[in-house]
Amino acid sequence: MDDVKTAKTASPAISPLAGEPIKRADAEKLAGVLKAFADPARLRLLSLIQSAPNGEASVSDLTAPLGLSQPTVSHHLRILTEAGLLERDKRGVWAYYRLVPTAIAAIADLLTPPRKRP
C-alpha cells in the first residue's frame, strides 16, 4: 500500500446507547461518521466496493454503476475515506478503495444497545 490515507474522524469509545451520557466530543465524532453514511450515493459506494470481486474498486469502476460523474464519485469517496470507512491505495495513476471492516464493525457496535450485543 503506497498511499493509504489514515482516518481523520475516529469513532468515539462509548456508545450513545450505553446507558450513560456520551461526551460532546464523542458525539461530534460519531455524528461526523454517521453523516458520511447518511447519503444514498455513499451507501451505494460502500455496497459496490464490498461486493467487488477483490473487495476493492477504483473511481472508474464506480462511475457507471452509480450514474454519477467522476468528480462527484471522487468527492464521495474522499468523504468516506476521511470518515475512516474506506482505505485508499494508490497504484500508479489509479487509486483503489476498500472498506475498513473494523470501522464498520465499530460503528455497528456503537449503535447496538448493550443488551443486544453477543
Coordinates of N, CA, C and O in Angstrom, one line a residue:
M1 N 0.8 -1.2 0.0 CA 0.0 0.0 0.0 C 0.9 1.2 0.0 O 1.5 1.6 1.0
D2 N 0.9 1.9 -1.1 CA 1.8 3.0 -1.3 C 1.3 4.3 -0.6 O 2.0 5.0 0.1
D3 N -0.1 4.5 -0.7 CA -0.6 5.8 -0.2 C -1.9 5.6 0.5 O -2.9 6.1 0.1
V4 N -1.9 4.9 1.6 CA -3.1 4.6 2.4 C -3.3 5.8 3.3 O -2.4 6.2 4.1
K5 N -4.5 6.5 3.2 CA -4.8 7.6 4.0 C -5.3 7.1 5.3 O -5.9 6.1 5.4
T6 N -5.0 7.8 6.4 CA -5.5 7.5 7.7 C -6.8 8.3 8.0 O -7.0 9.3 7.4
A7 N -7.6 7.7 8.8 CA -8.9 8.4 9.1 C -8.7 9.7 9.9 O -7.9 9.8 10.8
K8 N -9.4 10.7 9.5 CA -9.3 12.0 10.2 C -10.4 12.0 11.3 O -10.4 12.8 12.2
T9 N -11.4 11.1 11.1 CA -12.5 11.1 12.1 C -12.4 9.7 12.7 O -12.5 8.7 12.1
A10 N -12.2 9.7 14.0 CA -12.2 8.5 14.8 C -13.5 8.2 15.5 O -14.2 9.2 15.9
S11 N -13.9 7.0 15.7 CA -15.1 6.7 16.4 C -14.9 6.9 17.9 O -13.8 6.7 18.4
P12 N -16.0 7.3 18.6 CA -15.8 7.5 20.0 C -15.7 6.1 20.7 O -16.1 5.1 20.1
A13 N -15.3 6.2 21.9 CA -15.1 4.9 22.7 C -16.4 4.5 23.3 O -16.5 3.3 23.8
I14 N -17.4 5.3 23.5 CA -18.6 5.0 24.2 C -19.8 5.2 23.3 O -19.9 6.1 22.5
S15 N -20.7 4.3 23.4 CA -22.0 4.3 22.6 C -23.0 5.3 23.2 O -23.1 5.4 24.5
P16 N -23.7 6.0 22.4 CA -24.8 6.8 23.0 C -25.9 6.0 23.6 O -26.8 6.5 24.2
L17 N -25.8 4.7 23.3 CA -26.9 3.8 23.9 C -26.4 3.0 25.0 O -27.0 2.0 25.4
A18 N -25.2 3.3 25.6 CA -24.6 2.5 26.6 C -25.2 2.7 28.0 O -24.8 2.0 28.9
G19 N -26.1 3.6 28.1 CA -26.8 3.8 29.4 C -26.2 5.0 30.2 O -26.6 5.3 31.3
E20 N -25.2 5.6 29.6 CA -24.6 6.8 30.3 C -24.4 7.8 29.2 O -24.3 7.6 28.0
P21 N -24.4 9.1 29.6 CA -24.3 10.2 28.6 C -23.0 10.2 27.8 O -22.0 9.9 28.4
I22 N -23.2 10.4 26.6 CA -22.0 10.5 25.7 C -21.4 11.9 25.8 O -22.2 12.9 25.9
K23 N -20.1 12.0 25.8 CA -19.4 13.3 25.9 C -19.6 14.0 24.6 O -19.8 13.4 23.5
R24 N -19.6 15.3 24.6 CA -19.8 16.2 23.5 C -18.9 15.9 22.3 O -19.3 15.7 21.2
A25 N -17.6 15.7 22.7 CA -16.6 15.5 21.6 C -16.8 14.1 21.0 O -16.7 14.0 19.8
D26 N -17.2 13.1 21.8 CA -17.5 11.8 21.2 C -18.8 11.8 20.3 O -18.8 11.2 19.3
A27 N -19.8 12.6 20.7 CA -21.0 12.8 19.9 C -20.7 13.4 18.6 O -21.2 13.1 17.6
E28 N -19.8 14.4 18.6 CA -19.4 15.1 17.4 C -18.6 14.1 16.4 O -18.8 14.1 15.2
K29 N -17.7 13.3 17.0 CA -17.0 12.3 16.2 C -18.0 11.3 15.5 O -17.9 11.1 14.3
L30 N -18.9 10.8 16.4 CA -19.8 9.8 15.8 C -20.8 10.5 14.8 O -21.1 9.9 13.8
A31 N -21.2 11.7 15.0 CA -22.1 12.4 14.1 C -21.4 12.6 12.8 O -22.0 12.4 11.7
G32 N -20.1 12.8 12.8 CA -19.3 13.0 11.5 C -19.3 11.7 10.7 O -19.4 11.7 9.5
V33 N -19.1 10.6 11.4 CA -19.1 9.3 10.7 C -20.4 9.0 10.2 O -20.6 8.5 9.0
L34 N -21.5 9.2 11.0 CA -22.8 8.9 10.6 C -23.3 9.8 9.4 O -24.0 9.4 8.5
K35 N -22.8 11.0 9.4 CA -23.1 11.9 8.3 C -22.5 11.4 7.0 O -23.1 11.5 5.9
A36 N -21.3 10.8 7.1 CA -20.7 10.2 5.9 C -21.6 9.0 5.4 O -21.8 8.8 4.2
F37 N -22.2 8.3 6.3 CA -23.1 7.2 5.9 C -24.5 7.7 5.3 O -25.1 7.0 4.6
A38 N -24.9 8.9 5.8 CA -26.2 9.4 5.5 C -26.4 10.0 4.1 O -27.0 11.1 4.0
D39 N -26.0 9.3 3.1 CA -26.1 9.8 1.8 C -26.3 8.5 0.9 O -25.5 7.6 1.0
P40 N -27.4 8.5 0.1 CA -27.6 7.3 -0.7 C -26.5 6.9 -1.7 O -26.2 5.7 -1.8
A41 N -25.8 7.9 -2.3 CA -24.7 7.6 -3.1 C -23.5 6.9 -2.4 O -22.9 6.0 -2.8
R42 N -23.3 7.4 -1.1 CA -22.2 6.8 -0.3 C -22.5 5.4 0.1 O -21.7 4.6 0.2
L43 N -23.8 5.2 0.5 CA -24.2 3.9 0.9 C -24.0 2.9 -0.3 O -23.6 1.8 -0.1
R44 N -24.4 3.3 -1.5 CA -24.2 2.5 -2.7 C -22.7 2.3 -3.0 O -22.3 1.2 -3.3
L45 N -21.9 3.3 -2.8 CA -20.5 3.1 -3.0 C -19.9 2.0 -2.0 O -19.2 1.2 -2.4
L46 N -20.3 2.1 -0.7 CA -19.8 1.1 0.2 C -20.3 -0.3 -0.3 O -19.5 -1.2 -0.2
S47 N -21.5 -0.4 -0.7 CA -22.0 -1.7 -1.2 C -21.3 -2.2 -2.4 O -21.0 -3.4 -2.5
L48 N -21.1 -1.3 -3.4 CA -20.4 -1.6 -4.6 C -19.0 -2.1 -4.4 O -18.5 -3.1 -4.9
I49 N -18.3 -1.4 -3.5 CA -16.9 -1.7 -3.2 C -16.8 -3.1 -2.4 O -16.0 -3.9 -2.8
Q50 N -17.7 -3.3 -1.5 CA -17.7 -4.5 -0.7 C -18.0 -5.7 -1.6 O -17.5 -6.8 -1.5
S51 N -18.9 -5.5 -2.6 CA -19.3 -6.6 -3.5 C -18.4 -6.8 -4.7 O -18.6 -7.8 -5.5
A52 N -17.4 -5.9 -4.9 CA -16.5 -6.1 -6.0 C -15.7 -7.4 -5.8 O -15.5 -7.8 -4.7
P53 N -15.3 -8.0 -6.9 CA -14.6 -9.3 -6.9 C -13.4 -9.3 -5.9 O -13.3 -10.3 -5.1
N54 N -12.6 -8.3 -5.8 CA -11.4 -8.3 -4.9 C -11.7 -7.5 -3.7 O -10.8 -7.2 -2.9
G55 N -13.0 -7.0 -3.5 CA -13.3 -6.2 -2.3 C -12.7 -4.8 -2.4 O -12.6 -4.1 -1.4
E56 N -12.4 -4.4 -3.7 CA -11.8 -3.0 -3.9 C -12.2 -2.6 -5.3 O -12.6 -3.4 -6.1
A57 N -12.2 -1.3 -5.4 CA -12.7 -0.7 -6.7 C -12.0 0.7 -6.9 O -11.7 1.4 -5.9
S58 N -11.8 1.1 -8.2 CA -11.3 2.4 -8.5 C -12.5 3.3 -8.9 O -13.6 2.8 -9.1
V59 N -12.2 4.6 -9.0 CA -13.3 5.5 -9.4 C -13.9 5.1 -10.7 O -15.1 5.1 -10.9
S60 N -13.1 4.7 -11.6 CA -13.6 4.3 -13.0 C -14.5 3.1 -12.9 O -15.4 2.9 -13.7
D61 N -14.3 2.2 -11.9 CA -15.2 1.1 -11.7 C -16.6 1.5 -11.1 O -17.5 0.7 -11.2
L62 N -16.6 2.7 -10.5 CA -17.8 3.1 -9.8 C -18.7 4.1 -10.4 O -19.9 4.2 -10.1
T63 N -18.2 4.8 -11.4 CA -19.0 5.9 -12.0 C -20.2 5.4 -12.8 O -21.3 5.9 -12.6
A64 N -20.0 4.4 -13.6 CA -21.1 3.9 -14.4 C -22.2 3.3 -13.5 O -23.4 3.6 -13.7
P65 N -21.9 2.4 -12.6 CA -23.0 1.8 -11.8 C -23.8 2.9 -11.0 O -25.0 2.7 -10.7
L66 N -23.1 3.9 -10.6 CA -23.8 5.0 -9.8 C -24.5 6.0 -10.7 O -25.4 6.7 -10.3
G67 N -24.0 6.1 -12.0 CA -24.6 7.1 -12.9 C -24.2 8.5 -12.5 O -24.9 9.5 -12.7
L68 N -23.0 8.6 -11.8 CA -22.5 10.0 -11.4 C -21.2 10.2 -12.1 O -20.5 9.3 -12.6
S69 N -20.9 11.5 -12.2 CA -19.6 11.9 -12.8 C -18.4 11.5 -12.0 O -18.5 11.3 -10.8
Q70 N -17.3 11.4 -12.6 CA -16.0 11.1 -11.9 C -15.7 12.0 -10.7 O -15.4 11.6 -9.6
P71 N -15.9 13.4 -10.9 CA -15.6 14.3 -9.8 C -16.6 14.0 -8.6 O -16.1 14.1 -7.5
T72 N -17.8 13.7 -8.9 CA -18.8 13.5 -7.8 C -18.5 12.2 -7.1 O -18.5 12.2 -5.8
V73 N -18.1 11.2 -7.8 CA -17.8 9.9 -7.2 C -16.5 10.1 -6.3 O -16.4 9.7 -5.2
S74 N -15.5 10.8 -6.9 CA -14.3 11.1 -6.1 C -14.6 11.9 -4.8 O -14.0 11.6 -3.8
H75 N -15.5 12.8 -4.9 CA -15.9 13.6 -3.7 C -16.5 12.7 -2.6 O -16.1 12.8 -1.5
H76 N -17.4 11.8 -3.0 CA -18.0 10.9 -2.1 C -17.0 9.9 -1.5 O -17.0 9.7 -0.3
L77 N -16.1 9.5 -2.3 CA -15.0 8.6 -1.8 C -14.1 9.3 -0.8 O -13.7 8.7 0.2
R78 N -13.8 10.5 -1.1 CA -13.0 11.3 -0.2 C -13.6 11.4 1.2 O -13.0 11.2 2.3
I79 N -14.9 11.7 1.2 CA -15.7 11.8 2.5 C -15.7 10.5 3.2 O -15.4 10.5 4.5
L80 N -15.9 9.4 2.5 CA -15.9 8.1 3.2 C -14.5 7.8 3.7 O -14.4 7.2 4.8
T81 N -13.5 8.1 3.0 CA -12.1 7.9 3.4 C -11.7 8.7 4.6 O -11.2 8.2 5.6
E82 N -12.1 10.0 4.6 CA -11.8 10.9 5.8 C -12.6 10.4 7.0 O -12.1 10.7 8.1
A83 N -13.7 9.8 6.8 CA -14.5 9.3 8.0 C -13.9 8.0 8.5 O -14.4 7.5 9.5
G84 N -12.9 7.4 7.8 CA -12.3 6.2 8.3 C -13.0 5.0 7.8 O -12.7 3.9 8.3
L85 N -14.0 5.1 6.9 CA -14.8 3.9 6.4 C -14.1 3.2 5.3 O -14.4 2.1 5.0
L86 N -13.3 3.9 4.5 CA -12.6 3.4 3.4 C -11.1 3.6 3.5 O -10.7 4.6 4.1
E87 N -10.3 2.7 2.9 CA -8.9 2.9 2.8 C -8.6 3.2 1.3 O -9.3 2.6 0.4
R88 N -7.6 4.0 1.0 CA -7.2 4.4 -0.3 C -5.8 3.8 -0.6 O -4.9 4.1 0.2
D89 N -5.7 3.1 -1.7 CA -4.4 2.5 -2.1 C -4.0 3.0 -3.5 O -4.7 2.7 -4.4
K90 N -3.0 3.9 -3.6 CA -2.6 4.5 -4.8 C -1.6 3.5 -5.5 O -0.6 3.1 -5.0
R91 N -2.0 3.1 -6.8 CA -1.1 2.3 -7.6 C -1.0 2.9 -9.0 O -1.9 2.9 -9.8
G92 N 0.2 3.5 -9.2 CA 0.4 4.2 -10.4 C -0.5 5.4 -10.5 O -0.5 6.3 -9.5
V93 N -1.3 5.6 -11.5 CA -2.2 6.7 -11.7 C -3.6 6.4 -11.1 O -4.4 7.3 -11.0
W94 N -3.8 5.1 -10.7 CA -5.1 4.7 -10.2 C -5.1 4.7 -8.6 O -4.1 4.3 -8.0
A95 N -6.2 5.0 -8.1 CA -6.4 4.8 -6.6 C -7.5 3.8 -6.4 O -8.5 3.8 -7.1
Y96 N -7.3 2.8 -5.6 CA -8.3 1.8 -5.3 C -8.7 1.9 -3.9 O -8.0 2.2 -3.0
Y97 N -10.0 1.7 -3.7 CA -10.7 1.9 -2.4 C -11.2 0.5 -1.9 O -11.7 -0.3 -2.6
R98 N -11.1 0.3 -0.6 CA -11.7 -0.9 0.1 C -12.2 -0.5 1.4 O -11.7 0.5 2.0
L99 N -13.2 -1.2 1.9 CA -13.8 -1.0 3.2 C -12.8 -1.2 4.3 O -11.9 -2.1 4.2
V100 N -13.0 -0.5 5.4 CA -12.2 -0.8 6.7 C -13.2 -1.6 7.6 O -14.0 -1.0 8.2
P101 N -13.1 -2.9 7.5 CA -14.1 -3.7 8.3 C -14.2 -3.4 9.8 O -15.3 -3.4 10.3
T102 N -13.0 -3.1 10.4 CA -13.1 -2.7 11.8 C -13.8 -1.4 12.1 O -14.5 -1.3 13.1
A103 N -13.8 -0.5 11.1 CA -14.5 0.8 11.3 C -16.0 0.5 11.2 O -16.8 1.1 12.0
I104 N -16.4 -0.3 10.2 CA -17.8 -0.6 10.0 C -18.3 -1.3 11.3 O -19.4 -1.0 11.8
A105 N -17.6 -2.3 11.7 CA -18.0 -3.1 12.9 C -18.1 -2.2 14.2 O -19.0 -2.4 15.0
A106 N -17.1 -1.3 14.3 CA -17.1 -0.4 15.5 C -18.4 0.5 15.5 O -19.0 0.7 16.6
I107 N -18.8 1.0 14.3 CA -20.0 1.8 14.2 C -21.2 0.9 14.6 O -22.1 1.4 15.3
A108 N -21.3 -0.3 14.0 CA -22.4 -1.2 14.3 C -22.5 -1.4 15.8 O -23.6 -1.4 16.4
D109 N -21.3 -1.7 16.4 CA -21.3 -1.9 17.9 C -21.8 -0.7 18.7 O -22.5 -0.9 19.7
L110 N -21.4 0.4 18.3 CA -21.8 1.7 19.0 C -23.3 1.9 18.9 O -23.9 2.5 19.8
L111 N -23.9 1.4 17.9 CA -25.3 1.6 17.7 C -26.2 0.4 18.1 O -27.4 0.5 18.0
T112 N -25.6 -0.6 18.6 CA -26.3 -1.7 19.1 C -26.4 -1.6 20.7 O -25.4 -1.5 21.4
P113 N -27.7 -1.6 21.1 CA -27.8 -1.5 22.6 C -27.1 -2.6 23.3 O -27.1 -3.7 22.8
P114 N -26.5 -2.3 24.5 CA -25.7 -3.3 25.2 C -26.4 -4.7 25.4 O -25.8 -5.7 25.2
R115 N -27.7 -4.7 25.7 CA -28.3 -5.9 26.0 C -28.5 -6.8 24.7 O -28.9 -7.9 24.8
K116 N -28.3 -6.2 23.5 CA -28.5 -7.0 22.3 C -27.2 -7.4 21.7 O -27.1 -8.1 20.7
R117 N -26.1 -7.0 22.3 CA -24.7 -7.5 21.9 C -24.5 -8.9 22.3 O -24.9 -9.3 23.3
P118 N -23.7 -9.6 21.4 CA -23.4 -11.0 21.8 C -22.5 -11.1 23.0 O -21.8 -10.3 23.3

